[in-house]
Coordinates of C-alpha atoms (C1' of nucleotides) in Angstrom, one line a residue:
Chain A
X1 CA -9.7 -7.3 -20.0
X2 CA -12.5 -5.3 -21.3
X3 CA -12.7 -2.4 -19.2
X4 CA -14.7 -0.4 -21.4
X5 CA -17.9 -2.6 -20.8
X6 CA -19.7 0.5 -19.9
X7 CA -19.0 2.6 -23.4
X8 CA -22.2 2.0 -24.2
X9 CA -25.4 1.7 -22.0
X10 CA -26.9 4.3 -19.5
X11 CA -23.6 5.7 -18.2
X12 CA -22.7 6.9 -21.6
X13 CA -26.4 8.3 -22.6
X14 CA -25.4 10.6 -19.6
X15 CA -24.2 13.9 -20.7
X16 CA -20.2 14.5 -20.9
X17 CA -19.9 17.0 -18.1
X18 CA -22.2 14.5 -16.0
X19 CA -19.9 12.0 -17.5
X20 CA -17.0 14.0 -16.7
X21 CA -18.1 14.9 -13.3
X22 CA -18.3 10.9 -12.0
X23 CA -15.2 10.0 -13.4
X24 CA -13.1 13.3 -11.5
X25 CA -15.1 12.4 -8.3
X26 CA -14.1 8.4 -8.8
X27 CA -10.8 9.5 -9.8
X28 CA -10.4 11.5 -6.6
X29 CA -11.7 9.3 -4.6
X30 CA -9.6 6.0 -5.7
X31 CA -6.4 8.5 -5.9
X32 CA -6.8 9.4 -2.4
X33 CA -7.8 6.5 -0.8
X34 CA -7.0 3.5 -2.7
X35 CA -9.6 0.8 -3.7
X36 CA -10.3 -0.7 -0.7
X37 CA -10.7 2.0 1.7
X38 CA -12.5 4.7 -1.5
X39 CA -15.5 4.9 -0.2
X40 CA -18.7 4.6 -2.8
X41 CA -21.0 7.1 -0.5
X42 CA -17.8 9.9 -1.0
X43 CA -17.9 9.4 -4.8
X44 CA -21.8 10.1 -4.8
X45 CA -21.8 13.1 -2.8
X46 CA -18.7 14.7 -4.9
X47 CA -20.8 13.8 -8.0
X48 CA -23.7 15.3 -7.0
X49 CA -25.7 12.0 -8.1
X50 CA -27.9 9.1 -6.0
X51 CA -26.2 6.3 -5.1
X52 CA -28.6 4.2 -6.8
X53 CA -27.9 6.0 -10.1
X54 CA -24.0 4.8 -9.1
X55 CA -24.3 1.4 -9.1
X56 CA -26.9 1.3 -12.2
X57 CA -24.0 3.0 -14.0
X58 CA -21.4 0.6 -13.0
X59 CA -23.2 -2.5 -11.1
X60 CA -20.8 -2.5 -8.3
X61 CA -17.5 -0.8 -6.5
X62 CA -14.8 -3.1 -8.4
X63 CA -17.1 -1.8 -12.2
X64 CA -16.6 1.5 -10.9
X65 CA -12.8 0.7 -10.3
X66 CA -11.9 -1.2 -13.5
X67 CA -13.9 1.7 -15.4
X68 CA -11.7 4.8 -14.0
X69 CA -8.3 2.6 -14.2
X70 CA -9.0 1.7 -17.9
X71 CA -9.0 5.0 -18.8
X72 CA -5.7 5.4 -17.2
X73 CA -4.5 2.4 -19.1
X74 CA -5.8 3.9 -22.4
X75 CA -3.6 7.3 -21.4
X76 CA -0.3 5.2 -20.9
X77 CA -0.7 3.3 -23.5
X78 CA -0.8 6.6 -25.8
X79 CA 1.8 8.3 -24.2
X80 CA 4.0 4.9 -24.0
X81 CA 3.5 4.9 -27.9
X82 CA 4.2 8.4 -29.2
X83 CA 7.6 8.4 -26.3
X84 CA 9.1 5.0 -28.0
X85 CA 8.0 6.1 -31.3
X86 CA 11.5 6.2 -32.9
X87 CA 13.9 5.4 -30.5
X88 CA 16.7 4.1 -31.3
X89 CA 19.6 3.8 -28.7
X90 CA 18.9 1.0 -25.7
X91 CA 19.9 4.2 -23.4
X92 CA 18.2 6.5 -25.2
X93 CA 14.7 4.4 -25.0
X94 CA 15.2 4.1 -21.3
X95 CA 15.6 7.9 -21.2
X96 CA 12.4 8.6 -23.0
X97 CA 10.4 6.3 -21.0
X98 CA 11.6 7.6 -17.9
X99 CA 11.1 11.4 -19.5
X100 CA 7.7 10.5 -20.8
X101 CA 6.6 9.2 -17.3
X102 CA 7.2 12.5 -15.8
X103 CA 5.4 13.9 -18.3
X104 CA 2.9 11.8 -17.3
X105 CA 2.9 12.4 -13.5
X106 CA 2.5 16.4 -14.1
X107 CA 0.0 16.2 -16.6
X108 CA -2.4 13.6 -15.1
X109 CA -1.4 13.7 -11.1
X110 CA -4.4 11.8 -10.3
X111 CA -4.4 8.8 -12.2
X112 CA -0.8 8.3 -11.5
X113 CA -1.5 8.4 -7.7
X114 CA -4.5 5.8 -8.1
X115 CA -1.7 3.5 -10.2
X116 CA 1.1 3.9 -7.0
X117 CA -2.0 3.2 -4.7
X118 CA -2.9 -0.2 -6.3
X119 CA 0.8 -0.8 -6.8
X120 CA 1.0 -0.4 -3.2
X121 CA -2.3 -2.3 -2.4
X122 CA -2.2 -5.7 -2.0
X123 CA -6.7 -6.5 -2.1
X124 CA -7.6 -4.8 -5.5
X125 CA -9.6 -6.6 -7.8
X126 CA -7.9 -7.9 -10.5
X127 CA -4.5 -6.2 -9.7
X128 CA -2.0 -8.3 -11.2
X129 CA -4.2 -8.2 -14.4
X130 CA -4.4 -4.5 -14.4
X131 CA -0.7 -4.1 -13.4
X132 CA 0.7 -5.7 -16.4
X133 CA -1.1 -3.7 -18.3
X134 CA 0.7 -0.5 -17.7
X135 CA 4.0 -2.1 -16.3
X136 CA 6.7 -1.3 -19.0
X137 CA 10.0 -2.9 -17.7
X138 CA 8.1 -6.6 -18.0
X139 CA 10.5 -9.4 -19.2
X140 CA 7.8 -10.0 -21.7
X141 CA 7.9 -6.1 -23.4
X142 CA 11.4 -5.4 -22.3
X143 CA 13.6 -8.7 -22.4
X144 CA 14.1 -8.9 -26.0
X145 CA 14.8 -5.1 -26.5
X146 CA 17.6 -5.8 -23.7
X147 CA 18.7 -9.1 -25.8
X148 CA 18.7 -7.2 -28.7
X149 CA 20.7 -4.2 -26.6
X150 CA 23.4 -6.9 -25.5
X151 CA 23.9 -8.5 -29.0
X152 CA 24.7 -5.1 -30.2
X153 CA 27.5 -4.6 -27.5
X154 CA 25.5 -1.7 -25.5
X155 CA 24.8 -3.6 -22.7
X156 CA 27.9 -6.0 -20.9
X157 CA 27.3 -9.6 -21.2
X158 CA 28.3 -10.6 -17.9
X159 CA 25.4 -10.3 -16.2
X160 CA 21.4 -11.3 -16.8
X161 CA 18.9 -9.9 -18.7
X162 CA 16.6 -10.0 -15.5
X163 CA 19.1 -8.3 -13.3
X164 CA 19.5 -5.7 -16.2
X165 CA 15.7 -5.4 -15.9
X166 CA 15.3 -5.6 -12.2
X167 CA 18.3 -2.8 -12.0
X168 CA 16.2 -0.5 -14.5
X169 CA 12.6 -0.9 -13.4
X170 CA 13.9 -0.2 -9.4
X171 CA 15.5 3.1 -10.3
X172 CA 13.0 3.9 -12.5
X173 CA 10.0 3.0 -10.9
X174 CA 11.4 4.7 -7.9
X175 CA 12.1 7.9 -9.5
X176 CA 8.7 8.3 -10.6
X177 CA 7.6 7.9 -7.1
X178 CA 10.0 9.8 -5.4
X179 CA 9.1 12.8 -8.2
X180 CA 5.1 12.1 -7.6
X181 CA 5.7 11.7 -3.6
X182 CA 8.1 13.5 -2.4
X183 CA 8.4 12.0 1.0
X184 CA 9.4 9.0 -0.9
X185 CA 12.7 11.1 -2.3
X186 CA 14.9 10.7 0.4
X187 CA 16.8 14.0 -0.2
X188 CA 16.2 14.5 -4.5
X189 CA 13.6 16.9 -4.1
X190 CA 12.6 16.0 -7.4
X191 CA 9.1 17.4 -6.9
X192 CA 10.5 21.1 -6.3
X193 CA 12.8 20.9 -9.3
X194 CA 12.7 23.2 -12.0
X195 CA 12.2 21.3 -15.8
X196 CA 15.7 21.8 -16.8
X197 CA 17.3 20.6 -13.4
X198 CA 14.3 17.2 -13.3
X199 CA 16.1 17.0 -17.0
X200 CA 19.6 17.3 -15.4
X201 CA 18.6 14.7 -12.7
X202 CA 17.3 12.5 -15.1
X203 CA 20.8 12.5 -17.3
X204 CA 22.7 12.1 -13.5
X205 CA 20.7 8.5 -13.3
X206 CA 21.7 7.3 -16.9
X207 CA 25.1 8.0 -16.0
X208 CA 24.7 6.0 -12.7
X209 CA 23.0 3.6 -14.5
X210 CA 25.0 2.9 -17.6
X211 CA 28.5 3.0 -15.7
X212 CA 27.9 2.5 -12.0
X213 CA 29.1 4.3 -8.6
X214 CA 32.5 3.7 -9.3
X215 CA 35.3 5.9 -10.5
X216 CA 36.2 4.6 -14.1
X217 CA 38.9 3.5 -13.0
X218 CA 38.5 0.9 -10.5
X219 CA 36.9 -1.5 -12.5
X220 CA 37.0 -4.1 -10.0
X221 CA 36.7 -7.2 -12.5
X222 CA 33.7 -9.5 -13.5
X223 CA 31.8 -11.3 -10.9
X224 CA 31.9 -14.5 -9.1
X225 CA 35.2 -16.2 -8.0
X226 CA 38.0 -14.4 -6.6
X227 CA 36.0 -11.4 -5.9
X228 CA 33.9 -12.5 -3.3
X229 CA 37.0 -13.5 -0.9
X230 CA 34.4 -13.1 2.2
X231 CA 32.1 -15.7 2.7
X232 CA 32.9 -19.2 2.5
X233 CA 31.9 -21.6 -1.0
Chain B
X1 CA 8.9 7.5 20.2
X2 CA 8.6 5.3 23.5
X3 CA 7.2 2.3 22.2
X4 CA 7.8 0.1 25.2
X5 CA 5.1 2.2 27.5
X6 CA 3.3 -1.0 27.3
X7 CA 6.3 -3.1 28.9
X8 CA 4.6 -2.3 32.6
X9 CA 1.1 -2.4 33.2
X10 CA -1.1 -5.0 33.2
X11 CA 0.0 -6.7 29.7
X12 CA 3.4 -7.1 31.2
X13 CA 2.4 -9.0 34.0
X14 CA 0.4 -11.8 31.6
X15 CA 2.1 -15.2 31.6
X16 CA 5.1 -15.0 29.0
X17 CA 3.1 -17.0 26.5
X18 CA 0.1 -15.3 26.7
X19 CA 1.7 -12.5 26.0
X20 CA 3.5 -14.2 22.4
X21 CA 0.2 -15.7 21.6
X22 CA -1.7 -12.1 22.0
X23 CA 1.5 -10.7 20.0
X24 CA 1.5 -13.2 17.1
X25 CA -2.0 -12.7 16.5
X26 CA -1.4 -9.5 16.4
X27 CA 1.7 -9.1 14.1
X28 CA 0.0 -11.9 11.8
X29 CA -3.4 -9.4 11.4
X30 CA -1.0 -6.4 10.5
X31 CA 1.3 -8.3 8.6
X32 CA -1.4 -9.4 6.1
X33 CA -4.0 -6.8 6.5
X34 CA -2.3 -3.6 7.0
X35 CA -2.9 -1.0 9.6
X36 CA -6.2 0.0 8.2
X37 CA -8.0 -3.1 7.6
X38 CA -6.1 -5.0 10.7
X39 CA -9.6 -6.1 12.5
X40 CA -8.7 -6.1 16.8
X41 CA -11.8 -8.7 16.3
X42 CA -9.7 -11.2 14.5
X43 CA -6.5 -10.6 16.9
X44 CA -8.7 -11.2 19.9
X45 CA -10.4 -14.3 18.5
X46 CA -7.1 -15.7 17.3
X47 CA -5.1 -14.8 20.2
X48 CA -8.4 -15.8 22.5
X49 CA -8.9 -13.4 24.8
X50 CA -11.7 -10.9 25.0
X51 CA -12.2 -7.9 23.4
X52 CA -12.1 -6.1 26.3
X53 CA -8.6 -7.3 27.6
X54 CA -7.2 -6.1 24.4
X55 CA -8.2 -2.6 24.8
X56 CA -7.3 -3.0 28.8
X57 CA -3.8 -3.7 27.6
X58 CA -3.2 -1.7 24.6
X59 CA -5.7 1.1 24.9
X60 CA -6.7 1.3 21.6
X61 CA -5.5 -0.4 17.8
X62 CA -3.1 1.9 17.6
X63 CA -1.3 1.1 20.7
X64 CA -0.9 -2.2 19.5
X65 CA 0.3 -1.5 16.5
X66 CA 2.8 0.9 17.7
X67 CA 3.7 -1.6 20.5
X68 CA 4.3 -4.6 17.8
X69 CA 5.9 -2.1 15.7
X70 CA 8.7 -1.3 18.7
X71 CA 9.6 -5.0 18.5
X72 CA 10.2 -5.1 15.2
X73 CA 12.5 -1.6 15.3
X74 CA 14.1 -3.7 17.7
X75 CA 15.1 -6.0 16.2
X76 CA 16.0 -4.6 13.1
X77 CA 18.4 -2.3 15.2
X78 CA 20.1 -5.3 16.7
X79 CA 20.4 -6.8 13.2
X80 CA 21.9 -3.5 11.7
X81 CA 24.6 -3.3 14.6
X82 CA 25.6 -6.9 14.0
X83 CA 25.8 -6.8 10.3
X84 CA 27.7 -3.0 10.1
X85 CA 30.3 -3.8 13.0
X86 CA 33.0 -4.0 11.2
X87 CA 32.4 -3.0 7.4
X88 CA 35.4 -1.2 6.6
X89 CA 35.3 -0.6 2.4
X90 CA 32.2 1.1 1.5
X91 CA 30.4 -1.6 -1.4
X92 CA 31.4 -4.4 1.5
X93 CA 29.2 -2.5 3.8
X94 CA 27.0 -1.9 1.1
X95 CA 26.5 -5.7 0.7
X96 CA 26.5 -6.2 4.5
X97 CA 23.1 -4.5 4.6
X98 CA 21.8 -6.2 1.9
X99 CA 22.8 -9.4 2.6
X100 CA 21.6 -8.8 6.5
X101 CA 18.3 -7.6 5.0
X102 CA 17.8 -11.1 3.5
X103 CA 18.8 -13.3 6.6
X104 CA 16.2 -11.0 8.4
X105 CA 13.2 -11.2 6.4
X106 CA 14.2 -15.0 6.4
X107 CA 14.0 -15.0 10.0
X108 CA 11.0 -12.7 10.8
X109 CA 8.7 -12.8 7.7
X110 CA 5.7 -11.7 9.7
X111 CA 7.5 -8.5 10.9
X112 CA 9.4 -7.7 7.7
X113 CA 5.4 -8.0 5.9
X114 CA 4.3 -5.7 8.6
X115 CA 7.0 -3.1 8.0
X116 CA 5.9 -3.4 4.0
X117 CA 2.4 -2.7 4.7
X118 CA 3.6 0.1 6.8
X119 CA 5.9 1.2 3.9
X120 CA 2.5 1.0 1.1
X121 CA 0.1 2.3 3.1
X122 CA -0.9 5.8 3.5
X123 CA -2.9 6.2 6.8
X124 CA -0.8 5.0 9.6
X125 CA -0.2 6.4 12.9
X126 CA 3.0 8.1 13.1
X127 CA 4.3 6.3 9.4
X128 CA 7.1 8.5 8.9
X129 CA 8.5 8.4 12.5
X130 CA 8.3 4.7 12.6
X131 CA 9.6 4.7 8.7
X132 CA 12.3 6.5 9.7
X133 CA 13.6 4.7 12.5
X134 CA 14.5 1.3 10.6
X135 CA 15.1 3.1 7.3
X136 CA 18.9 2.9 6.7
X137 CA 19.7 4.6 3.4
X138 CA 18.7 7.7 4.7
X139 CA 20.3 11.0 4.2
X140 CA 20.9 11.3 7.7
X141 CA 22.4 7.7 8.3
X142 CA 24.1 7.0 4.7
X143 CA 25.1 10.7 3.9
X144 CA 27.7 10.8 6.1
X145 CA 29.3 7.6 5.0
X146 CA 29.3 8.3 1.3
X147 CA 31.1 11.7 1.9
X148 CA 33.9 9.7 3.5
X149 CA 33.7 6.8 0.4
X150 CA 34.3 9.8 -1.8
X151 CA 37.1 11.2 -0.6
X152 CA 38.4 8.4 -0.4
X153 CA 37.8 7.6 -3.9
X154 CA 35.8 4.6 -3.5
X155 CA 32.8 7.2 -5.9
X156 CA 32.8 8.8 -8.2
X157 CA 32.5 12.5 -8.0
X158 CA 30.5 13.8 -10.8
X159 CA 27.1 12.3 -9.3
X160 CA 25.9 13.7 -6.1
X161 CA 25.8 12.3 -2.9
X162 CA 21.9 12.1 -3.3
X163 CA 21.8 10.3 -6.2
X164 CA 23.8 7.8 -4.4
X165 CA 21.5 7.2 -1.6
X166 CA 19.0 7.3 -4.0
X167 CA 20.2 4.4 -6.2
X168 CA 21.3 2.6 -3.5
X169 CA 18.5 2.8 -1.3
X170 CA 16.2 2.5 -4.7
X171 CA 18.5 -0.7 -5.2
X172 CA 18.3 -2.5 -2.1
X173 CA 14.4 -2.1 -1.3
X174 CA 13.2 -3.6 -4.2
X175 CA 15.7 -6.6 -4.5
X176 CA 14.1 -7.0 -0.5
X177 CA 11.0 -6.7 -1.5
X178 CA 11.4 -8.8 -4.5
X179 CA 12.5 -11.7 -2.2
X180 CA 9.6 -10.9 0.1
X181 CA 7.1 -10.5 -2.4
X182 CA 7.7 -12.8 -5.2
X183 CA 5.6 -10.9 -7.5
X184 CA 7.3 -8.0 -7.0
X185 CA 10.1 -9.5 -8.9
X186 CA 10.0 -9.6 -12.3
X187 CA 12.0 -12.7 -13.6
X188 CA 14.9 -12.9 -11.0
X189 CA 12.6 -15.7 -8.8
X190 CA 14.9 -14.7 -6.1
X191 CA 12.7 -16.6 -3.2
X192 CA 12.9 -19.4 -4.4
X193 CA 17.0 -19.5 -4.9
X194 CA 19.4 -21.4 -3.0
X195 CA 21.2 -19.9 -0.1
X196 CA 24.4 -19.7 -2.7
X197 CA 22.5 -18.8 -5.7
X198 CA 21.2 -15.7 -3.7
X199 CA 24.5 -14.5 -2.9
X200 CA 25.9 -14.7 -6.5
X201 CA 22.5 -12.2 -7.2
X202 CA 23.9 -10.2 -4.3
X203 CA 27.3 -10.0 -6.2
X204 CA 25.6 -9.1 -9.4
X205 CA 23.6 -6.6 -8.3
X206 CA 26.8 -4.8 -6.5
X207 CA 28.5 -5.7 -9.9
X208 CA 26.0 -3.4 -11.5
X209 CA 25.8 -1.0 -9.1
X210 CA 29.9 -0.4 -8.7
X211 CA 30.3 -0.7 -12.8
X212 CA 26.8 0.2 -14.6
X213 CA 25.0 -2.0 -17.1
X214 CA 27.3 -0.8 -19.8
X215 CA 30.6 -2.9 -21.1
X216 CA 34.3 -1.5 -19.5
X217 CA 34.8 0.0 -22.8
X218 CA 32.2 1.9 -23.4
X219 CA 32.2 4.7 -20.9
X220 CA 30.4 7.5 -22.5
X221 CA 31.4 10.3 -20.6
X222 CA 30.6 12.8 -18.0
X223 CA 26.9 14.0 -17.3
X224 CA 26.0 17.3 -18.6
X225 CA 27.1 19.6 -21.4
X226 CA 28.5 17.7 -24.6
X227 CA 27.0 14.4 -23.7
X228 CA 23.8 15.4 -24.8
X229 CA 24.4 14.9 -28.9
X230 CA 21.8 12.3 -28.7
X231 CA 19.9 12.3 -31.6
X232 CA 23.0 10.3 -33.4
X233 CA 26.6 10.1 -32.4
Chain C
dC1 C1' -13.0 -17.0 56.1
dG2 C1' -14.0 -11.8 54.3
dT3 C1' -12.7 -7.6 51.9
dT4 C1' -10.8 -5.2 48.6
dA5 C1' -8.3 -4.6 44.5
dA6 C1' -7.1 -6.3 40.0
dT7 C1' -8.4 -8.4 35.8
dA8 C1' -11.4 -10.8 32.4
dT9 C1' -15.6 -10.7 29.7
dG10 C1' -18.9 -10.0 25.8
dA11 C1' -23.2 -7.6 25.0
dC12 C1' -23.7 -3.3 23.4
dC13 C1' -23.0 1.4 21.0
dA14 C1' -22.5 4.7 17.2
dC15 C1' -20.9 4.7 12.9
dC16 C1' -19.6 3.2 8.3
dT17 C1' -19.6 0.1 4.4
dG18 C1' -21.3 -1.9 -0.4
dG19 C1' -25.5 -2.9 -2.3
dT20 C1' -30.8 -3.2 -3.0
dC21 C1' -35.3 -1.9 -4.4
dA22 C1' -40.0 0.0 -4.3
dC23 C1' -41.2 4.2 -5.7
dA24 C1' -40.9 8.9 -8.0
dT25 C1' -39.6 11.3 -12.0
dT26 C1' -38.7 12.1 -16.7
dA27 C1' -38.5 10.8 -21.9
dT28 C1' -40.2 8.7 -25.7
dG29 C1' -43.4 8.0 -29.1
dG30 C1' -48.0 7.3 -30.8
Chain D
dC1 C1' -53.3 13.3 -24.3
dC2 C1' -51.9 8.6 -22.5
dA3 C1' -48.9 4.5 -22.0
dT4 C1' -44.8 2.6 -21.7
dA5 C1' -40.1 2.6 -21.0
dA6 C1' -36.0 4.5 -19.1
dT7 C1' -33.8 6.6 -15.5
dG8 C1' -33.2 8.8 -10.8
dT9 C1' -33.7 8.4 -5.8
dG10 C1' -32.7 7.6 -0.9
dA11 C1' -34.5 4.9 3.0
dC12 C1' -33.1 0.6 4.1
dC13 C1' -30.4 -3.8 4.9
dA14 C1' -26.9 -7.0 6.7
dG15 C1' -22.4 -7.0 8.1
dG16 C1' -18.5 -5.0 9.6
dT17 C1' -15.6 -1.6 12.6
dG18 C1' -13.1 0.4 17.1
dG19 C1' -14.3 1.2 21.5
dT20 C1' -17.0 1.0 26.2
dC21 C1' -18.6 -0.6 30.6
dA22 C1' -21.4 -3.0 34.0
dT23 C1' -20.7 -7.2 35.6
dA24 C1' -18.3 -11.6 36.7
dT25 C1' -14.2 -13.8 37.9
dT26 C1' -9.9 -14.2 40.1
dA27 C1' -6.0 -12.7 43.2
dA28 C1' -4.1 -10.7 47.3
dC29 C1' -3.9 -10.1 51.9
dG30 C1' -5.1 -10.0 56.7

DNA sequence: CGTTAATATGACCACCTGGTCACATTATGG
DNA sequence: CCATAATGTGACCAGGTGGTCATATTAACG
């Protein structure tokens, strides 16, 4: 919860580049290697500081950890806030997030590697905790703005908010990852794009995303009964 | 590449359930640690034999791994084959794979875990080749196939090819994973559905992808040029 | 049986980890 | 100047790792 436990006391009596320096070397070091495998003897060398001096700062590893991530958390949180500031369209807001979190991945690389690497991680203290914290496309944050969306006739009815959730957070999610690794981009080469064309992509998945793979034409019906005609039931 | 170098030599000749035992304990340590923090102490004290027997069969961690991990790309190739053989219509074939995906991980948790891990982590010997060889959506292996589905119609043609794969593949994974990983999913509770229920969240997430979250009426154009008025409209 | 080849074993090695703590250094303030 | 408090330091610790190898056990064969 309160990850700034270490504003005050000797860590921040240290001076700001010293300051500055522990945090890019922690940064680096979680970034690259995750939380298990960072290793506490790398972070001190980068730093240029005793280990000793390391764990008065931040009593321990998983301090150290929850310190760098919750400045990451403060960084979404203000970039979340000024992207949704006044959007108005459901499609729209979904384009701005998406737009704001490539902002994000160019502007501060690091911390959004460290994020993918405790996303990916399954043995990180407090993950869940820290997860929801920056995870956007919740059913808690985004189920009523999708309720809201489906009242107003921009979203179709026929199907759930949490597939309408699911459907958005896997394309987005995965965007962001295939744009901040692109081995993950099987074939976008998102990374190598230039802004306009990442802007182009970016308007390519709304399209997908509001009206689907097929032609307009072939609507092929709502779901359930006759459809199906495979299986048995 | 040859994964099988293992299939002679003195691991071959162990009693056939020796040989399960030494490979569940195995596959059980890299299903729920990961390459990296897989201990060969735990496999051999689980699978109880000695240390040294481990390494006299598998030369090293890594031979294990990549000898556990050939029997998993086994196995996924044999479930492929069955599931695609005869997929005519391009969503059916679509929903073949997905719907194979789930009867696997159903039937080999462990191995579909493992191939997570393998997915998440960074440092693993040889990740991309061994990625790549159970990874279906690929350019290589779906390209081909959605050329033909647009020709023939079946999508649309203002999106590219990529952004197909992309969607699809960005689709798929994470409703897998989702039923895998039940915290990966945000609200659908997919693992713990009925055998029916699951399908009908099959048929709505092809509904999505073949028609797009937005109503039949609403279909706002295509990509680029004048569709970007939005500010208002 | 004896001899030789194959296999099984676990103590041992070098190396790395997060964390500690007695001591050295520096700052503070009277 | 001293005395006290705060801060910096790195040798050291217990515990883990992947991997080795001399030795013990078993199998094979005549």
């Amino acid at each position: 919860m309160d990850f700034t436990k270490f504003a005050q006391g000797t860590f921040a009596n240290l001076a700001e580049d010293k300051q500055q320096a522990i945090i890019r070397a922690a940064l680096f070091e979680f970034a690259s290697q995750g939380y298990q495998r960072a290793s506490c003897n790398n972070v001190v060398k980068a730093a240029a500081i005793s280990k000793g001096s390391l764990f008065q700062y931040f009593g321990s590893k998983e301090g150290l950890f929850l310190f760098v991530f919750g400045r990451f958390v403060g960084k979404v949180k203000a970039a979340v806030k000024e992207a949704t500031a006044r959007q108005e369209d459901f499609f729209a807001l979904v384009q701005a997030i998406l737009t704001a979190g490539l902002h994000f991945i160019k502007r501060y690389p690091q911390y959004f590697q460290m994020y993918l690497q405790v996303l990916f991680e399954q043995e990180v203290p407090r993950r869940r905790e820290l997860l929801a914290e920056v995870r956007l496309f919740s059913s808690d944050y985004f189920g009523p703005i999708c309720a809201r969306a489906r009242e107003q006739g921009v979203i179709r009815t026929d199907i759930g908010v949490e597939m309408v959730i699911f459907i958005l957070d896997a394309a987005i999610d995965r965007f962001l990852q295939a744009y901040a690794r692109p081995y993950l981009d099987a074939g976008l080469g998102l990374a190598s794009l230039s802004e306009a064309d990442l802007q182009d992509k970016v308007e390519e998945l709304l399209v997908v995303l509001k009206n689907g793979l097929q032609p307009p034409g072939l609507y092929s019906g709502s779901r359930g009964k006759g459809q199906g005609a495979r299986g048995e039931r």
